[in-house]
Short mmCIF file of C-alpha atoms in Angstrom, two decimals:
data_model
loop_
_atom_site.label_atom_id
_atom_site.label_comp_id
_atom_site.label_asym_id
_atom_site.label_seq_id
_atom_site.Cartn_x
_atom_site.Cartn_y
_atom_site.Cartn_z
CA MET A 168 0.00 0.00 0.00
CA ALA A 169 1.63 3.20 -1.14
CA ALA A 170 2.40 5.99 1.26
CA GLY A 171 -0.04 8.86 1.10
CA PRO A 172 -3.72 9.40 1.80
CA VAL A 173 -6.29 6.67 2.13
CA PRO A 174 -6.92 5.17 -1.34
CA PHE A 175 -9.69 7.03 -3.16
CA PRO A 176 -11.91 4.13 -4.21
CA GLN A 177 -14.07 3.11 -5.33
CA MET A 178 -23.24 -1.76 -10.10
CA ALA A 179 -33.65 -1.63 -22.23
CA THR A 180 -36.74 -1.32 -22.83
CA LYS A 181 -38.81 1.78 -22.24
CA ALA A 182 -42.28 0.26 -22.61
CA PRO A 183 -44.13 -0.65 -19.39
CA MET A 184 -43.61 -4.28 -18.44
CA PRO A 185 -46.33 -6.62 -17.08
CA PHE A 186 -46.19 -7.42 -13.40
CA PHE A 187 -49.00 -8.12 -10.92
CA LYS A 188 -52.41 -6.53 -11.34
CA LYS A 189 -53.13 -5.93 -7.65
CA PRO A 190 -52.22 -2.45 -6.27
CA GLU A 191 -50.08 -3.87 -3.47
CA ALA A 192 -48.14 -5.89 -6.05
CA VAL A 193 -47.54 -2.73 -8.12
CA PHE A 194 -46.09 -1.07 -5.01
CA MET A 195 -43.90 -4.14 -4.49
CA ARG A 196 -42.54 -3.76 -8.01
CA LEU A 197 -41.71 -0.09 -7.42
CA PHE A 198 -40.10 -0.91 -4.08
CA VAL A 199 -37.97 -3.69 -5.54
CA SER A 200 -36.90 -1.51 -8.47
CA VAL A 201 -35.68 1.26 -6.16
CA LEU A 202 -34.06 -1.30 -3.88
CA LEU A 203 -32.11 -2.72 -6.81
CA LEU A 204 -30.74 0.72 -7.62
CA MET A 205 -29.20 0.72 -4.15
CA LEU A 206 -28.11 -2.90 -3.90
CA TRP A 207 -25.88 -2.97 -6.96
CA ALA A 208 -23.62 -0.39 -5.35
CA MET A 209 -23.38 -2.15 -1.99
CA PRO A 210 -19.78 -2.79 -0.97
CA SER A 211 -18.62 -6.40 -1.04
CA ALA A 212 -16.33 -7.53 1.73
CA TYR A 213 -13.73 -8.78 -0.71
CA ALA A 214 -13.93 -5.54 -2.68
CA GLN A 215 -13.68 -3.05 0.16
CA ALA A 216 -11.16 -4.62 2.50
CA PRO A 217 -7.70 -3.05 2.15
CA ASN A 218 -5.27 -4.80 -0.16
CA MET A 219 -2.99 -7.23 1.65
CA TYR A 220 0.54 -7.72 0.41
CA MET A 221 1.97 -10.91 1.81
CA GLY A 222 5.35 -12.40 1.07
CA SER A 223 8.35 -14.12 2.54
CA GLU A 224 9.40 -11.00 4.45
CA GLN A 225 7.63 -9.53 7.46
CA GLN A 226 5.44 -6.62 6.34
CA PRO A 227 5.05 -3.39 8.35
CA ILE A 228 1.83 -2.20 9.95
CA ARG A 229 0.04 0.31 7.71
CA ILE A 230 -2.65 2.69 8.94
CA GLN A 231 -4.36 5.26 6.76
CA THR A 232 -6.93 7.90 7.59
CA GLY A 233 -8.33 10.97 5.90
CA SER A 234 -11.36 12.88 4.69
CA VAL A 235 -12.94 13.24 1.25
CA PHE A 236 -15.50 15.76 -0.03
CA GLN A 237 -17.44 15.03 -3.24
CA GLN A 238 -20.10 17.13 -4.94
CA TYR A 239 -21.92 16.60 -8.26
CA ALA A 240 -24.61 18.72 -9.93
CA ASP A 241 -26.75 16.54 -12.18
CA GLN A 242 -29.85 18.02 -13.85
CA ASP A 243 -31.82 19.91 -11.17
CA ARG A 244 -30.17 18.32 -8.15
CA ARG A 245 -26.91 18.74 -6.31
CA LEU A 246 -25.53 15.87 -4.22
CA SER A 247 -22.66 16.11 -1.73
CA GLN A 248 -20.90 13.58 0.45
CA ILE A 249 -18.22 13.87 3.10
CA THR A 250 -16.48 10.65 4.13
CA PHE A 251 -13.83 9.76 6.70
CA PRO A 252 -12.12 6.56 5.50
CA VAL A 253 -9.95 4.60 7.91
CA SER A 254 -7.99 1.47 6.97
CA ALA A 255 -5.43 -0.71 8.72
CA PHE A 256 -3.23 -3.59 7.59
CA ILE A 257 -1.68 -5.55 10.47
CA PRO A 258 0.62 -8.53 9.78
CA LEU A 259 0.26 -11.13 12.52
CA THR A 260 3.05 -13.38 11.23
CA ARG A 261 5.09 -13.57 8.03
CA SER A 262 2.18 -15.41 6.40
CA LEU A 263 -0.92 -14.19 8.21
CA ALA A 264 -2.39 -10.68 8.14
CA PHE A 265 -5.46 -8.83 9.38
CA SER A 266 -7.07 -5.82 7.71
CA LEU A 267 -9.84 -3.38 8.54
CA TYR A 268 -11.71 -0.73 6.54
CA THR A 269 -14.54 1.59 7.53
CA ASN A 270 -15.84 4.88 6.19
CA PRO A 271 -18.41 7.03 8.06
CA ALA A 272 -20.29 9.39 5.74
CA LEU A 273 -22.57 12.43 5.57
CA VAL A 274 -24.80 12.97 2.52
CA SER A 275 -26.68 16.19 1.74
CA GLY A 276 -28.04 18.00 -1.29
CA GLU A 277 -30.84 19.93 -2.92
CA ALA A 278 -34.28 18.32 -2.83
CA VAL A 279 -32.98 15.26 -0.96
CA THR A 280 -33.09 14.17 2.66
CA SER A 281 -29.74 14.30 4.48
CA LEU A 282 -28.25 11.01 5.56
CA GLN A 283 -25.37 10.41 7.94
CA GLY A 284 -23.86 7.68 10.07
CA LEU A 285 -21.34 4.89 10.28
CA SER A 286 -20.80 2.54 7.39
CA ASP A 287 -20.36 -1.20 7.68
CA ALA A 288 -16.83 -2.22 8.65
CA GLN A 289 -14.92 -4.58 6.37
CA VAL A 290 -12.52 -6.95 8.13
CA ALA A 291 -10.41 -9.69 6.59
CA LEU A 292 -7.80 -12.32 7.33
CA SER A 293 -5.30 -13.40 4.68
CA TYR A 294 -2.87 -16.30 4.69
CA HIS A 295 0.02 -16.57 2.22
CA GLN A 296 1.66 -19.88 1.33
CA PRO A 297 4.48 -20.38 -1.23
CA LEU A 298 3.84 -23.18 -3.71
CA GLY A 299 7.08 -23.96 -5.51
CA ASP A 300 7.80 -20.98 -7.76
CA GLY A 301 4.25 -19.73 -7.24
CA SER A 302 2.09 -18.72 -4.32
CA MET A 303 -1.35 -19.15 -2.81
CA VAL A 304 -3.35 -16.67 -0.76
CA VAL A 305 -6.38 -17.86 1.21
CA SER A 306 -8.57 -15.14 2.67
CA VAL A 307 -11.88 -14.58 4.40
CA GLY A 308 -13.54 -11.19 4.47
CA THR A 309 -16.50 -10.11 6.54
CA ASN A 310 -18.92 -7.22 6.18
CA VAL A 311 -19.77 -6.34 9.79
CA PRO A 312 -23.28 -4.78 9.93
CA SER A 313 -22.20 -1.74 11.95
CA GLY A 314 -23.62 0.87 9.57
CA LYS A 315 -26.98 2.59 9.52
CA ARG A 316 -29.86 0.45 8.26
CA GLU A 317 -33.68 0.56 8.44
CA LEU A 318 -33.81 3.98 6.79
CA THR A 319 -36.85 6.19 6.48
CA GLU A 320 -38.46 6.24 3.04
CA ALA A 321 -36.91 9.66 2.37
CA GLU A 322 -33.44 8.44 3.42
CA PHE A 323 -33.91 5.37 1.26
CA ALA A 324 -34.67 7.60 -1.75
CA THR A 325 -31.45 9.52 -1.07
CA THR A 326 -29.48 6.27 -0.99
CA ALA A 327 -31.01 5.22 -4.31
CA LEU A 328 -29.46 8.34 -5.89
CA VAL A 329 -26.12 8.23 -4.10
CA SER A 330 -25.58 4.58 -5.06
CA GLN A 331 -25.50 5.30 -8.81
CA ASP A 332 -22.18 4.24 -10.36
CA PHE A 333 -21.66 7.36 -12.44
CA TYR A 334 -21.48 9.59 -9.35
CA GLY A 335 -18.71 7.47 -7.86
CA PHE A 336 -19.43 8.32 -4.22
CA TYR A 337 -17.07 6.49 -1.89
CA VAL A 338 -19.90 5.30 0.37
CA PRO A 339 -22.90 4.35 -1.79
CA VAL A 340 -24.64 2.48 1.05
CA LEU A 341 -24.13 2.80 4.80
CA GLY A 342 -25.42 -0.52 6.08
CA GLN A 343 -26.44 -4.00 5.01
CA GLY A 344 -26.40 -7.50 6.52
CA LEU A 345 -23.65 -9.77 7.76
CA ASN A 346 -21.68 -10.96 4.71
CA ILE A 347 -18.87 -13.51 4.74
CA SER A 348 -16.52 -13.92 1.76
CA PRO A 349 -14.01 -16.78 1.67
CA GLY A 350 -11.62 -16.77 -1.26
CA ILE A 351 -8.46 -18.26 -2.74
CA THR A 352 -5.93 -16.89 -5.23
CA LEU A 353 -3.17 -18.82 -7.03
CA ALA A 354 -0.27 -17.33 -9.01
CA PHE A 355 2.44 -19.13 -10.99
CA PRO A 356 5.21 -18.01 -13.36
CA PHE A 357 5.20 -19.24 -16.96
CA GLY A 358 8.77 -18.68 -18.10
CA ASP A 359 10.75 -15.54 -17.39
CA ASN A 360 8.30 -13.00 -18.80
CA MET A 361 4.82 -14.14 -17.80
CA VAL A 362 2.87 -14.80 -14.60
CA GLY A 363 -0.64 -16.24 -14.51
CA GLY A 364 -3.21 -16.06 -11.74
CA LEU A 365 -6.57 -17.58 -10.90
CA GLY A 366 -8.95 -16.59 -8.11
CA PHE A 367 -12.24 -17.72 -6.64
CA SER A 368 -14.45 -16.16 -3.96
CA TYR A 369 -17.93 -16.81 -2.64
CA GLN A 370 -19.91 -14.19 -0.76
CA LEU A 371 -22.63 -15.37 1.62
CA LYS A 372 -24.99 -12.45 2.14
CA GLY A 373 -27.07 -12.00 5.25
CA SER A 374 -30.58 -10.56 5.43
CA PHE A 375 -31.46 -7.08 6.71
CA LYS A 376 -34.21 -4.46 6.56
CA PRO A 377 -33.19 -1.54 4.33
CA VAL A 378 -36.34 0.46 5.22
CA GLU A 379 -37.79 0.88 8.70
CA ASN A 380 -41.04 -0.87 9.65
CA MET A 381 -40.67 -3.46 6.92
CA PRO A 382 -42.62 -6.59 7.87
CA ASP A 383 -40.06 -8.86 6.19
CA SER A 384 -36.28 -8.82 5.82
CA PHE A 385 -34.54 -8.61 2.48
CA LYS A 386 -31.84 -11.16 1.65
CA PRO A 387 -29.63 -10.38 -1.36
CA GLY A 388 -28.56 -13.43 -3.32
CA ASP A 389 -25.17 -14.94 -2.61
CA GLU A 390 -22.41 -14.15 -5.11
CA MET A 391 -19.66 -16.25 -6.64
CA MET A 392 -16.74 -14.65 -8.46
CA ILE A 393 -14.19 -16.35 -10.70
CA THR A 394 -11.27 -14.32 -11.96
CA GLY A 395 -8.17 -15.01 -14.00
CA GLY A 396 -5.40 -13.05 -15.62
CA PHE A 397 -1.84 -12.77 -16.86
CA ASP A 398 1.06 -10.34 -16.42
CA PHE A 399 3.49 -10.01 -19.33
CA ARG A 400 6.84 -8.24 -19.33
CA LEU A 401 6.94 -6.32 -22.61
CA ALA A 402 10.37 -4.79 -22.06
CA GLU A 403 12.75 -4.19 -19.20
CA GLN A 404 10.65 -1.32 -17.84
CA TRP A 405 7.22 -2.08 -19.29
CA ALA A 406 4.58 -4.66 -18.40
CA LEU A 407 1.08 -5.54 -19.56
CA SER A 408 -1.59 -7.25 -17.47
CA THR A 409 -5.02 -8.63 -18.31
CA ASN A 410 -7.79 -9.72 -15.99
CA VAL A 411 -11.30 -11.06 -16.54
CA SER A 412 -13.81 -11.59 -13.71
CA TYR A 413 -17.15 -13.34 -13.93
CA VAL A 414 -19.72 -12.88 -11.15
CA LEU A 415 -22.74 -15.18 -10.69
CA TYR A 416 -25.70 -14.19 -8.50
CA ASN A 417 -28.30 -16.22 -6.63
CA THR A 418 -31.91 -15.07 -6.28
CA ASP A 419 -32.80 -12.12 -4.02
CA VAL A 420 -35.54 -12.89 -1.50
CA LEU A 421 -37.95 -10.62 0.37
CA GLY A 422 -39.46 -12.58 3.24
CA ASP A 423 -40.43 -15.89 1.57
CA LEU A 424 -40.88 -14.32 -1.87
CA ASP A 425 -38.32 -14.54 -4.67
CA VAL A 426 -38.19 -10.98 -6.00
CA PHE A 427 -35.20 -10.74 -8.32
CA GLU A 428 -32.88 -12.96 -10.33
CA SER A 429 -29.82 -10.99 -11.34
CA GLY A 430 -28.05 -11.46 -14.61
CA ASN A 431 -24.41 -12.46 -14.30
CA GLN A 432 -21.70 -9.85 -14.66
CA THR A 433 -18.43 -9.75 -16.62
CA ILE A 434 -15.57 -7.34 -15.95
CA ALA A 435 -12.50 -7.11 -18.20
CA ILE A 436 -9.40 -5.04 -17.41
CA LEU A 437 -6.32 -4.31 -19.52
CA GLN A 438 -3.39 -2.43 -17.96
CA VAL A 439 -0.03 -1.19 -19.20
CA LEU A 440 2.56 -0.14 -16.61
CA GLY A 441 5.87 1.55 -17.34
CA ASN A 442 8.75 2.68 -15.12
CA MET A 443 10.88 5.60 -16.28
CA GLY A 444 13.56 6.09 -13.69
CA ASN A 445 11.79 7.19 -10.52
CA ASN A 446 8.58 7.95 -12.41
CA GLN A 447 5.78 5.58 -13.35
CA ALA A 448 3.04 5.67 -16.01
CA ARG A 449 -0.09 3.54 -15.87
CA PHE A 450 -2.84 3.12 -18.48
CA VAL A 451 -5.98 1.12 -17.72
CA ALA A 452 -9.00 0.14 -19.82
CA ARG A 453 -11.98 -1.33 -17.94
CA TYR A 454 -15.23 -2.73 -19.35
CA ARG A 455 -18.22 -4.04 -17.41
CA THR A 456 -21.37 -5.61 -18.75
CA LYS A 457 -24.30 -7.40 -17.18
CA ALA A 458 -26.70 -9.98 -18.57
CA LYS A 459 -30.44 -9.38 -18.40
CA SER A 460 -32.08 -9.81 -15.01
CA THR A 461 -35.57 -11.15 -14.38
CA LEU A 462 -38.45 -10.56 -11.96
CA PRO A 463 -40.73 -13.45 -10.94
CA ALA A 464 -44.32 -12.43 -11.73
CA GLY A 465 -46.74 -15.03 -10.45
CA ASN A 466 -46.45 -17.95 -12.85
CA GLN A 467 -44.48 -15.79 -15.28
CA VAL A 468 -40.96 -14.40 -15.41
CA VAL A 469 -40.49 -10.94 -16.92
CA THR A 470 -37.42 -8.93 -17.78
CA ALA A 471 -36.38 -6.71 -14.88
CA PRO A 472 -35.68 -2.99 -15.27
CA ARG A 473 -32.05 -2.40 -16.23
CA THR A 474 -30.50 -0.71 -13.20
CA VAL A 475 -26.79 -1.30 -13.84
CA PRO A 476 -25.39 0.46 -16.92
CA GLU A 477 -22.94 -1.11 -19.27
CA GLN A 478 -19.80 0.91 -18.73
CA PHE A 479 -16.36 1.56 -20.16
CA GLN A 480 -13.44 3.48 -18.64
CA LEU A 481 -10.04 4.65 -19.85
CA ILE A 482 -7.68 5.77 -17.08
CA GLY A 483 -4.21 7.28 -17.27
CA THR A 484 -1.97 8.22 -14.35
CA TYR A 485 1.58 9.50 -14.19
CA ASN A 486 3.44 9.37 -10.88
CA LEU A 487 6.52 11.55 -10.78
CA SER A 488 9.23 12.14 -8.22
CA ILE A 489 9.71 15.85 -7.55
CA GLN A 490 12.07 15.63 -4.59
CA GLU A 491 13.32 12.81 -2.38
CA ASN A 492 10.31 13.17 -0.05
CA LEU A 493 7.79 14.63 -2.51
CA ARG A 494 5.83 12.85 -5.23
CA ALA A 495 2.76 13.75 -7.28
CA THR A 496 0.34 11.80 -9.44
CA VAL A 497 -1.50 13.32 -12.39
CA ILE A 498 -4.84 11.68 -13.18
CA ALA A 499 -6.96 11.63 -16.37
CA ARG A 500 -10.01 9.43 -16.94
CA VAL A 501 -12.86 9.00 -19.42
CA ARG A 502 -16.03 7.17 -18.31
CA ARG A 503 -18.96 6.07 -20.43
CA TYR A 504 -22.23 4.72 -18.95
CA ASN A 505 -24.98 3.45 -21.23
CA GLU A 506 -28.65 4.23 -20.70
CA THR A 507 -30.70 2.31 -18.14
CA ASP A 508 -34.42 2.24 -17.42
CA PHE A 509 -33.95 4.95 -14.79
CA PHE A 510 -31.15 7.18 -16.13
CA GLY A 511 -29.93 8.35 -19.51
CA ASP A 512 -26.49 7.62 -20.91
CA LYS A 513 -23.60 9.61 -19.50
CA THR A 514 -20.07 10.49 -20.63
CA LEU A 515 -17.75 11.92 -17.98
CA PHE A 516 -14.20 13.24 -17.92
CA ASP A 517 -12.07 13.42 -14.77
CA VAL A 518 -8.80 15.34 -14.43
CA GLY A 519 -6.85 15.85 -11.25
CA ALA A 520 -3.69 15.61 -9.23
CA SER A 521 -2.58 13.97 -5.99
CA PRO A 522 0.63 15.19 -4.30
CA GLU A 523 2.22 13.12 -1.52
CA VAL A 524 4.90 14.17 0.95
CA ALA A 525 6.90 12.00 3.38
CA PHE A 526 7.32 13.76 6.72
CA SER A 527 9.44 10.92 8.10
CA ASP A 528 10.07 7.21 7.58
CA ILE A 529 6.82 6.56 9.44
CA VAL A 530 4.42 9.40 8.57
CA SER A 531 3.41 10.69 5.15
CA GLY A 532 0.52 12.79 3.95
CA GLY A 533 -1.26 13.57 0.74
CA MET A 534 -4.00 15.54 -0.96
CA ARG A 535 -6.22 14.83 -3.94
CA PHE A 536 -8.18 17.08 -6.27
CA VAL A 537 -10.30 15.80 -9.17
CA TYR A 538 -12.57 17.88 -11.40
CA THR A 539 -15.37 16.14 -13.33
CA PHE A 540 -17.09 17.50 -16.43
CA GLY A 541 -19.16 16.21 -19.34
CA SER A 542 -22.71 15.03 -18.71
CA PHE A 543 -22.56 16.85 -15.38
CA PRO A 544 -19.90 18.76 -13.37
CA GLY A 545 -18.41 17.72 -10.06
CA VAL A 546 -15.44 17.96 -7.78
CA GLU A 547 -13.58 15.69 -5.36
CA ILE A 548 -11.22 17.06 -2.69
CA GLY A 549 -9.43 14.88 -0.17
CA ALA A 550 -6.54 14.77 2.27
CA GLY A 551 -5.11 12.06 4.48
CA LEU A 552 -2.25 10.63 6.50
CA SER A 553 -0.45 7.31 6.26
CA PHE A 554 1.52 5.61 9.01
CA VAL A 555 3.99 2.79 8.31
CA ILE A 556 5.20 1.08 11.47
CA PRO A 557 8.04 -1.47 11.00
#
């Protein structure tokens, strides 16, 4: 984990579709549709826990903390969020490590209800084991339901907006159920210039009540993710990596009723990394698509509203050394989100910079500024501290 501030992170038809004819069933459809807008952005334990770098040498303790302000003005509304991310990576032995991530948040805006509170904590254990020339990492991550749940209807509507991918808020959802995510990753060299990897994880999702006074709990479907990729050395200072992940979803259940069957998701990433002396350039292309989802409708099954846009991103960063204790990263990104049944298509451009300064061998600090323009304008401003304890 690099010195500096806490990492700045980071789920169609237009004609009406048949559902149930009873009024209460129509309300159920509307409720489920809004709920889906929120659920696709929920953090997964394996996605939010801090990265763990295990090897043959004892790793230092790493603690990061900071604050991030984001604001976006889309159509007639303005949404803002302030978050306070905290992460820790604590090696217990040379092979075993513990990590923690949490991010309290405050959301406000025009024509929306304010929302604030703790977010769910993400904790994980990781065990590293050499396997000949390769390695294996076994991990288990847990989403601890410490965040705010059982929202009012107005707070729930705010969450439905904040959870949209194209905004990119760091905390799309404050609270959900108890989730447990075991996983395994294998990596092996293939000759001198190529390394291959394969990973598998399964996320067991617990039930919870996203809206107060709900008679029944909502249980998101469990998820299984399979991922594989290769790293190639193109030249002495340049490398290329590819990665493809496939996510399969079980059925979402409300009480005893099956309410949603999600289409499976594919994510493909291509990255080129180059070192130029003390400087480093990185170029990333990322594509995500999702198969059609369905809604059970009595004895029928109908196509669900498309809530997750097909998306494509191009990202470029250049990290340069200014002085021995001062570095800066320049950021440029293009994002494209296709139309869904709830939002039009969007094309966004992000430009920014992130300077980092080392105050000592233990303490470093950083700032981040990103300006967004295109389909709507926005800004992200953050600062943080990092502590590395041998």
